[in-house]
XYZ file of C-alpha atoms in Angstrom:
525
model
C 7.553 -25.490 67.590
C 10.228 -25.697 64.870
C 9.215 -22.316 63.523
C 9.464 -20.765 66.983
C 12.917 -22.276 67.643
C 14.235 -21.203 64.231
C 12.862 -17.659 64.741
C 14.472 -17.295 68.122
C 17.820 -18.622 66.890
C 17.828 -16.322 63.899
C 16.934 -13.218 65.852
C 19.778 -13.810 68.322
C 22.113 -14.617 65.465
C 21.317 -11.505 63.511
C 21.566 -9.365 66.622
C 25.075 -10.611 67.414
C 26.252 -10.126 63.861
C 25.087 -6.474 63.727
C 26.431 -5.697 67.198
C 29.895 -6.906 66.248
C 29.800 -4.601 63.214
C 29.008 -1.533 65.361
C 31.538 -2.427 68.037
C 34.398 -2.943 65.560
C 33.734 0.165 63.422
C 36.599 2.067 65.193
C 39.067 -0.427 63.659
C 37.870 0.393 60.090
C 38.754 4.086 59.810
C 41.710 3.726 57.416
C 42.468 1.416 54.466
C 44.840 -0.848 56.395
C 42.317 -1.311 59.174
C 39.250 -1.740 56.880
C 40.963 -4.229 54.479
C 43.412 -6.099 56.674
C 42.484 -5.365 60.272
C 45.718 -3.510 60.715
C 47.700 -6.751 59.986
C 47.131 -7.471 63.646
C 44.675 -10.420 63.591
C 45.400 -13.365 65.890
C 45.466 -17.107 65.004
C 41.976 -17.999 66.064
C 40.281 -15.241 64.190
C 42.471 -15.782 61.078
C 42.038 -19.541 61.073
C 38.255 -19.315 61.421
C 38.090 -16.538 58.865
C 39.989 -18.819 56.470
C 37.748 -21.807 57.180
C 34.415 -20.029 57.096
C 35.312 -18.264 53.839
C 36.234 -21.653 52.457
C 33.057 -23.531 53.305
C 29.660 -22.013 52.411
C 26.126 -23.288 51.979
C 27.206 -24.462 48.542
C 29.406 -27.048 50.350
C 26.880 -28.117 52.948
C 23.743 -28.263 50.754
C 24.981 -28.522 47.095
C 28.336 -30.314 47.021
C 27.650 -32.593 50.000
C 24.474 -33.761 48.322
C 25.912 -34.018 44.836
C 29.203 -35.677 45.646
C 27.673 -37.879 48.354
C 25.156 -39.137 45.817
C 27.793 -39.782 43.157
C 30.577 -41.257 45.326
C 28.915 -42.429 48.556
C 31.075 -42.396 51.677
C 34.168 -41.982 49.558
C 33.190 -38.380 49.100
C 34.636 -37.842 52.546
C 37.967 -37.776 50.770
C 36.964 -34.366 49.395
C 36.630 -33.083 52.982
C 39.973 -34.610 54.009
C 41.630 -33.124 50.906
C 40.179 -29.719 51.847
C 41.740 -30.151 55.292
C 45.136 -31.472 54.247
C 45.729 -29.696 50.937
C 43.386 -26.732 51.083
C 44.159 -25.858 54.704
C 47.334 -27.491 56.183
C 49.509 -27.260 53.074
C 48.114 -23.886 52.108
C 49.084 -22.508 55.487
C 52.457 -24.191 55.455
C 53.473 -23.238 51.899
C 51.746 -19.881 51.484
C 51.066 -18.444 54.926
C 54.382 -17.156 56.187
C 55.832 -16.068 52.774
C 52.582 -14.335 51.810
C 52.543 -12.353 55.067
C 56.246 -11.319 54.704
C 56.278 -10.398 51.062
C 52.894 -8.563 50.903
C 53.926 -6.486 53.920
C 57.349 -5.758 52.351
C 55.729 -4.704 49.091
C 52.919 -2.905 50.932
C 50.337 -4.749 48.852
C 46.801 -5.155 50.169
C 45.180 -7.063 47.303
C 46.220 -9.881 44.951
C 46.253 -7.661 41.815
C 48.362 -5.102 43.696
C 50.766 -7.919 44.698
C 51.023 -8.931 41.030
C 51.886 -5.392 39.943
C 54.583 -4.909 42.525
C 56.024 -8.383 42.324
C 56.214 -8.433 38.456
C 56.534 -4.678 37.799
C 53.544 -4.371 35.507
C 50.474 -2.179 35.841
C 48.892 -4.021 32.946
C 49.025 -7.291 34.888
C 47.359 -5.512 37.842
C 44.561 -4.152 35.675
C 43.885 -7.491 33.934
C 43.908 -9.318 37.295
C 41.399 -6.800 38.696
C 39.096 -7.388 35.688
C 39.347 -11.162 36.122
C 38.437 -10.737 39.816
C 35.455 -8.543 38.919
C 34.134 -10.789 36.167
C 34.447 -14.136 37.892
C 34.125 -13.259 41.598
C 30.606 -11.683 41.276
C 28.932 -14.854 39.828
C 30.780 -16.889 42.460
C 29.416 -14.627 45.139
C 25.862 -15.005 43.802
C 26.209 -18.811 44.014
C 26.426 -18.551 47.848
C 22.657 -18.219 48.040
C 22.215 -21.662 46.379
C 20.578 -24.134 48.668
C 19.024 -21.656 51.078
C 15.530 -21.876 49.541
C 15.103 -25.606 50.089
C 16.247 -25.389 53.740
C 14.153 -22.395 54.601
C 11.223 -23.854 52.731
C 11.228 -26.693 55.320
C 10.303 -24.183 58.042
C 9.155 -20.835 56.720
C 6.463 -20.185 54.099
C 8.133 -17.086 52.648
C 9.388 -16.239 49.152
C 12.989 -17.125 48.396
C 13.812 -13.542 47.416
C 13.008 -12.389 50.919
C 15.587 -14.768 52.299
C 18.211 -13.510 49.850
C 17.479 -9.863 50.642
C 17.596 -10.328 54.426
C 20.888 -12.222 54.217
C 22.376 -9.603 51.898
C 21.255 -6.573 54.006
C 22.469 -7.991 57.285
C 25.845 -9.039 55.861
C 26.211 -5.597 54.338
C 25.519 -3.818 57.614
C 28.250 -5.474 59.642
C 30.841 -5.497 56.834
C 30.258 -1.838 55.896
C 30.638 -0.672 59.514
C 33.398 -2.945 60.750
C 35.376 -4.006 57.666
C 37.822 -6.881 58.002
C 37.784 -7.009 61.776
C 34.018 -7.299 61.948
C 34.167 -10.041 59.335
C 36.905 -11.877 61.241
C 35.095 -11.751 64.602
C 31.759 -12.782 63.064
C 33.536 -15.543 61.146
C 34.811 -16.898 64.472
C 31.293 -16.860 65.952
C 29.845 -18.390 62.747
C 32.625 -21.017 62.698
C 31.724 -22.164 66.198
C 28.111 -22.506 65.084
C 29.226 -24.525 62.027
C 31.337 -26.881 64.226
C 28.519 -27.528 66.698
C 25.960 -27.764 63.920
C 27.657 -30.275 61.743
C 28.432 -32.610 64.635
C 24.847 -32.378 65.863
C 23.419 -33.144 62.364
C 25.701 -36.089 61.758
C 24.770 -37.643 65.107
C 21.045 -37.047 64.462
C 21.058 -38.485 60.912
C 23.014 -41.601 61.933
C 20.723 -42.156 64.906
C 17.760 -41.771 62.571
C 19.166 -44.614 60.480
C 19.994 -47.049 63.289
C 23.555 -45.971 63.870
C 26.633 -45.830 61.700
C 26.939 -49.596 61.203
C 23.346 -50.116 60.139
C 23.450 -47.041 57.899
C 26.658 -48.213 56.228
C 25.249 -51.727 55.723
C 22.127 -50.362 53.999
C 24.265 -48.089 51.883
C 26.517 -51.009 50.783
C 23.432 -52.833 49.448
C 22.627 -50.155 46.840
C 23.937 -51.193 43.390
C 25.913 -48.970 41.070
C 26.925 -49.232 37.419
C 29.391 -52.078 37.221
C 28.853 -53.030 40.858
C 26.377 -55.469 42.407
C 26.861 -54.004 45.893
C 29.327 -52.133 48.072
C 29.973 -49.256 45.637
C 28.830 -46.408 47.856
C 30.448 -47.718 51.034
C 33.795 -48.628 49.378
C 37.107 -46.876 50.077
C 37.332 -44.938 46.802
C 33.738 -45.134 45.580
C 32.459 -46.132 42.143
C 34.469 -43.484 40.166
C 37.895 -42.835 41.790
C 39.211 -40.651 38.912
C 36.297 -38.180 39.029
C 36.637 -38.149 42.808
C 40.308 -37.259 42.474
C 39.396 -34.230 40.299
C 36.797 -33.127 42.864
C 39.465 -33.354 45.604
C 41.984 -31.339 43.540
C 39.577 -28.536 42.511
C 38.047 -27.986 45.964
C 41.412 -28.289 47.725
C 44.251 -26.941 45.568
C 41.930 -24.297 44.118
C 41.990 -22.273 47.334
C 45.628 -21.492 46.766
C 44.655 -19.116 43.942
C 41.522 -17.514 45.274
C 41.992 -13.848 46.293
C 39.563 -13.994 49.222
C 41.456 -17.054 50.674
C 45.067 -16.008 50.371
C 44.072 -12.497 51.529
C 43.649 -13.937 54.981
C 47.417 -14.503 55.217
C 48.005 -10.748 54.646
C 46.542 -9.989 58.072
C 48.307 -12.504 60.321
C 49.865 -10.881 63.380
C 52.973 -13.002 64.122
C 54.993 -16.135 63.472
C 53.583 -17.909 66.465
C 50.085 -17.120 65.153
C 50.882 -18.837 61.881
C 51.734 -22.054 63.714
C 48.548 -22.019 65.779
C 46.493 -20.897 62.817
C 47.695 -23.837 60.775
C 46.553 -26.328 63.380
C 43.239 -24.637 64.074
C 42.363 -24.216 60.427
C 43.192 -27.858 59.650
C 41.085 -29.231 62.488
C 38.250 -26.939 61.532
C 38.317 -28.217 57.949
C 38.443 -31.882 59.057
C 35.307 -31.403 61.164
C 33.287 -29.083 58.859
C 34.292 -30.252 55.396
C 34.878 -33.822 56.340
C 31.624 -33.869 58.261
C 29.637 -32.308 55.396
C 30.820 -34.827 52.792
C 30.534 -37.776 55.174
C 26.972 -36.739 55.853
C 26.232 -36.416 52.149
C 27.561 -39.918 51.624
C 24.377 -41.328 53.126
C 22.152 -39.336 50.669
C 21.099 -42.450 48.685
C 19.340 -43.757 51.786
C 16.769 -41.015 51.172
C 16.229 -41.761 47.468
C 12.480 -42.068 48.062
C 12.254 -38.642 49.671
C 14.336 -36.364 47.419
C 13.145 -34.333 44.375
C 13.968 -35.365 40.797
C 14.254 -33.505 37.557
C 12.103 -34.222 34.558
C 14.843 -36.393 33.094
C 14.950 -38.560 36.225
C 18.199 -37.072 37.600
C 18.173 -36.145 41.307
C 17.928 -32.504 42.334
C 21.073 -32.377 44.425
C 20.059 -29.353 46.502
C 17.094 -31.395 47.844
C 19.200 -34.231 49.277
C 20.460 -32.664 52.464
C 17.092 -30.958 53.277
C 15.421 -34.413 52.787
C 17.835 -35.945 55.249
C 16.954 -33.260 57.789
C 13.173 -33.266 57.295
C 12.609 -36.045 59.845
C 14.843 -34.669 62.505
C 13.784 -32.833 65.727
C 13.028 -29.120 65.537
C 16.094 -28.095 67.586
C 18.336 -29.828 64.955
C 16.570 -28.094 62.120
C 16.937 -24.747 63.882
C 20.658 -25.352 64.343
C 21.067 -26.270 60.711
C 19.212 -23.129 59.488
C 21.681 -20.954 61.537
C 24.570 -23.182 60.405
C 23.806 -22.635 56.675
C 23.267 -18.908 57.155
C 26.562 -18.676 59.013
C 28.375 -20.514 56.235
C 26.879 -18.378 53.527
C 27.218 -14.940 55.314
C 30.858 -15.600 56.244
C 31.847 -16.414 52.703
C 29.723 -13.628 51.234
C 31.309 -10.997 53.521
C 34.843 -12.225 52.561
C 34.054 -12.149 48.867
C 32.561 -8.678 48.719
C 35.260 -7.246 50.909
C 37.814 -8.706 48.450
C 35.869 -7.366 45.401
C 35.415 -3.863 46.798
C 38.982 -3.436 48.065
C 40.433 -4.762 44.828
C 38.318 -2.479 42.601
C 38.997 0.574 44.800
C 42.699 0.189 45.343
C 43.659 -1.287 41.950
C 41.266 0.405 39.543
C 39.645 3.551 40.948
C 42.586 4.920 43.018
C 45.178 4.763 40.181
C 42.638 6.333 37.813
C 42.029 9.281 40.130
C 44.635 11.844 39.029
C 44.392 14.102 42.070
C 44.763 11.224 44.482
C 42.447 9.822 47.107
C 43.051 10.229 50.854
C 42.419 7.269 53.229
C 38.948 8.460 54.217
C 37.769 8.681 50.609
C 39.183 5.296 49.790
C 37.312 3.674 52.702
C 34.136 5.491 51.688
C 34.432 4.234 48.114
C 35.012 0.688 49.403
C 31.864 0.870 51.525
C 29.809 2.083 48.606
C 31.187 -0.735 46.377
C 30.519 -3.233 49.141
C 26.860 -2.337 49.039
C 26.937 -2.445 45.232
C 28.540 -5.895 44.992
C 26.212 -7.350 47.660
C 23.192 -5.903 45.778
C 24.421 -7.261 42.415
C 25.018 -10.752 43.836
C 21.577 -10.758 45.420
C 19.922 -9.601 42.169
C 21.702 -12.355 40.150
C 20.611 -14.977 42.630
C 16.962 -13.748 42.555
C 16.978 -13.674 38.721
C 18.463 -17.167 38.574
C 15.720 -18.519 40.899
C 12.910 -16.595 39.145
C 13.947 -17.499 35.577
C 15.379 -21.024 35.569
C 15.614 -20.775 31.827
C 18.568 -18.348 32.172
C 21.055 -21.186 32.403
C 24.029 -18.983 31.594
C 23.948 -17.623 35.174
C 24.319 -21.139 36.682
C 27.009 -22.029 34.148
C 28.946 -18.836 34.927
C 28.811 -19.670 38.575
C 30.144 -23.134 37.807
C 33.242 -21.951 35.922
C 34.112 -19.060 38.296
C 36.209 -21.071 40.768
C 38.188 -22.775 38.047
C 38.817 -19.502 36.171
C 40.138 -17.663 39.277
C 42.305 -20.516 40.471
C 43.511 -21.408 36.951
C 44.584 -17.779 36.307
C 46.026 -16.885 39.705
C 47.370 -19.992 41.456
C 50.638 -20.488 39.539
C 51.617 -16.764 39.274
C 50.942 -16.248 42.964
C 52.786 -19.390 44.141
C 55.830 -19.046 41.894
C 56.004 -15.335 42.719
C 56.586 -16.141 46.354
C 59.320 -18.740 45.780
C 61.009 -18.286 42.377
C 62.859 -15.042 41.543
C 63.094 -15.728 37.878
C 59.321 -15.982 37.223
C 58.702 -13.631 34.253
C 55.742 -11.309 33.806
C 55.102 -12.799 30.361
C 54.494 -16.213 31.926
C 51.990 -14.583 34.292
C 50.100 -13.000 31.351
C 50.058 -16.327 29.525
C 48.709 -18.074 32.592
C 45.912 -15.455 32.919
C 44.957 -16.114 29.282
C 45.189 -19.907 29.784
C 42.984 -20.050 32.892
C 40.309 -17.677 31.669
C 40.215 -19.129 28.137
C 39.700 -22.655 29.394
C 36.900 -21.441 31.680
C 35.221 -19.486 28.889
C 35.484 -22.518 26.572
C 33.894 -24.708 29.277
C 31.140 -22.092 29.693
C 30.344 -22.181 25.945
C 30.234 -26.003 25.949
C 27.963 -26.073 28.995
C 25.705 -23.326 27.461
C 25.336 -24.923 24.063
C 25.002 -28.509 25.397
C 27.755 -29.797 23.073
C 28.270 -33.548 23.360
C 31.960 -33.919 24.224
C 31.865 -37.722 24.477
C 32.926 -37.985 20.822
C 36.042 -35.866 21.391
C 38.018 -38.861 22.679
C 38.690 -40.172 26.185
C 40.975 -37.331 27.243
C 39.195 -34.205 25.935
C 35.833 -35.766 26.569
C 36.725 -36.258 30.238
C 38.282 -32.809 30.634
C 35.336 -30.912 29.319
C 32.667 -33.201 30.740
C 32.327 -30.725 33.652
C 33.670 -27.478 34.975
C 35.271 -29.474 37.756
C 37.551 -31.358 35.440
C 38.441 -28.373 33.244
C 39.086 -26.285 36.375
C 41.661 -28.816 37.617
C 43.315 -28.869 34.206
C 43.468 -25.057 34.255
C 45.209 -25.079 37.659
C 47.681 -27.906 36.949
C 48.298 -26.547 33.449
C 49.213 -23.174 34.956
C 51.777 -24.765 37.235
C 53.387 -26.285 34.077
C 52.950 -23.269 31.780
C 54.573 -20.616 34.009
C 58.019 -22.276 34.381
C 58.105 -23.263 30.695
C 57.251 -19.751 29.425
C 59.674 -18.232 31.930
C 62.510 -20.303 30.513
C 61.999 -18.856 27.029
C 61.161 -15.215 27.874
C 62.954 -12.253 29.422
C 63.747 -12.704 33.095
C 63.283 -9.966 35.662
C 66.277 -7.922 36.754
C 68.396 -10.095 39.077
C 69.410 -7.237 41.417
C 65.889 -5.988 41.732
C 64.690 -9.541 42.563
C 67.441 -10.154 45.047
C 66.537 -6.912 46.824
C 62.840 -7.891 46.748
C 63.482 -11.315 48.296
C 65.725 -9.891 51.040
C 62.557 -9.575 53.134
C 62.697 -13.328 53.722
C 66.239 -13.153 55.057
C 65.802 -10.309 57.427
C 67.040 -11.145 60.904
C 64.559 -10.937 63.786
C 64.779 -11.668 67.466
C 62.002 -13.611 69.233
C 61.523 -15.082 72.734
C 62.626 -18.717 73.126
C 59.008 -19.695 73.845
C 58.315 -18.882 70.164
C 61.483 -20.263 68.577
C 64.452 -22.299 69.893
C 68.089 -21.461 69.095
């Protein structure tokens, strides 16, 4: 019965996704329409596109299981941080100014913004290379966790799941561009909202309700605790939890596929609505995922373990679902596919548009018309989706190739560490120098590469002292240091290097002071 329900749900789901792609293809005939939806996307579509790009199957299956196991119910703070810092503050601080300045500069990608904001083609080229190197492995990580969930229901090879997901995502993005992605993100977001609420209710009911489940969780001992560690307010390791919150929340401020959503907002009123919608969506989805994962230790006798006795984190959430009714399992299957496909579509659209507009177009001496640019983007979309699928299949087929998994792990920190500070200061501080941007690029990428080498070689960092040992213990910690360090480095380097031309900056920032008239229903006198 479960197989039948899952099959029906998937067929309907895939049919809707492809239909949206064909219906919206008329909106993707030029670059502005294909990449930004004509900068005419409303609050609901933008907010859901932001949220669904934020939360993928990695969150639901991997992070929820891992952080729930490590921190218990306190892992819910990660979800709340995603909502308050990664969504609410991101919209408040970045949303309006990103929309205004990127339209004024006529920039459609983050590297293009860097070039026009800082007056340097070299910065644009380097930013494009960083996006290409680190976004592809991150894209491949979206397939993580799918095998264990689909293995509960279907007896099919994992590579088939990857190929089907990649092909169907490619179809609707290639035809409909950003608008198809936004509409499908909205549909997928609704599925995610309904799914996570249904799963939490079913899991708690399966454990005798929230009070009984919390009581059982509190009785599990932890290092330095006799009881109550995994049901406590801050969990057994508050400092590590803080770094998780910062990386998964503040990191979105520097990710090209996330801030790119602000480029397409239609109006001021839509920003206000989008802020509220996006925050509520994050509270339910992210908060719900991590809250659910917090009960993972109740299933310690059902999950899979590695040879060294460590839990296989991707098996925790599937183990929690294995005893639930078929209808819930079917909803979860579609939920996880929705989360993965929405993020995948956003990432490959970002990669293809960046590479086309910032690398190929400038290198083409005779120039490229709009039609050719869109065609190249579609070709690159297919290429990037294929590459991500191949990487995911190779990683699954050859577990010994640990460099793939480690590369995936450092991708988020590298992108956020390199881009967050230059992007944020560029919106608010006229004096930010292009040298400081270059230094931040080097800082973020160097730290990520160093972490990658440590993870690959298995170097024991515990002897490096309490500070360095903690920083390089994981890509999460070093990623946070990369981001926060960038926020410190950019102003310091700016103070000791050549400032941009004051008149030029004053003229550039005039876009924020331009007078506009709006109805009183949108803004009071």
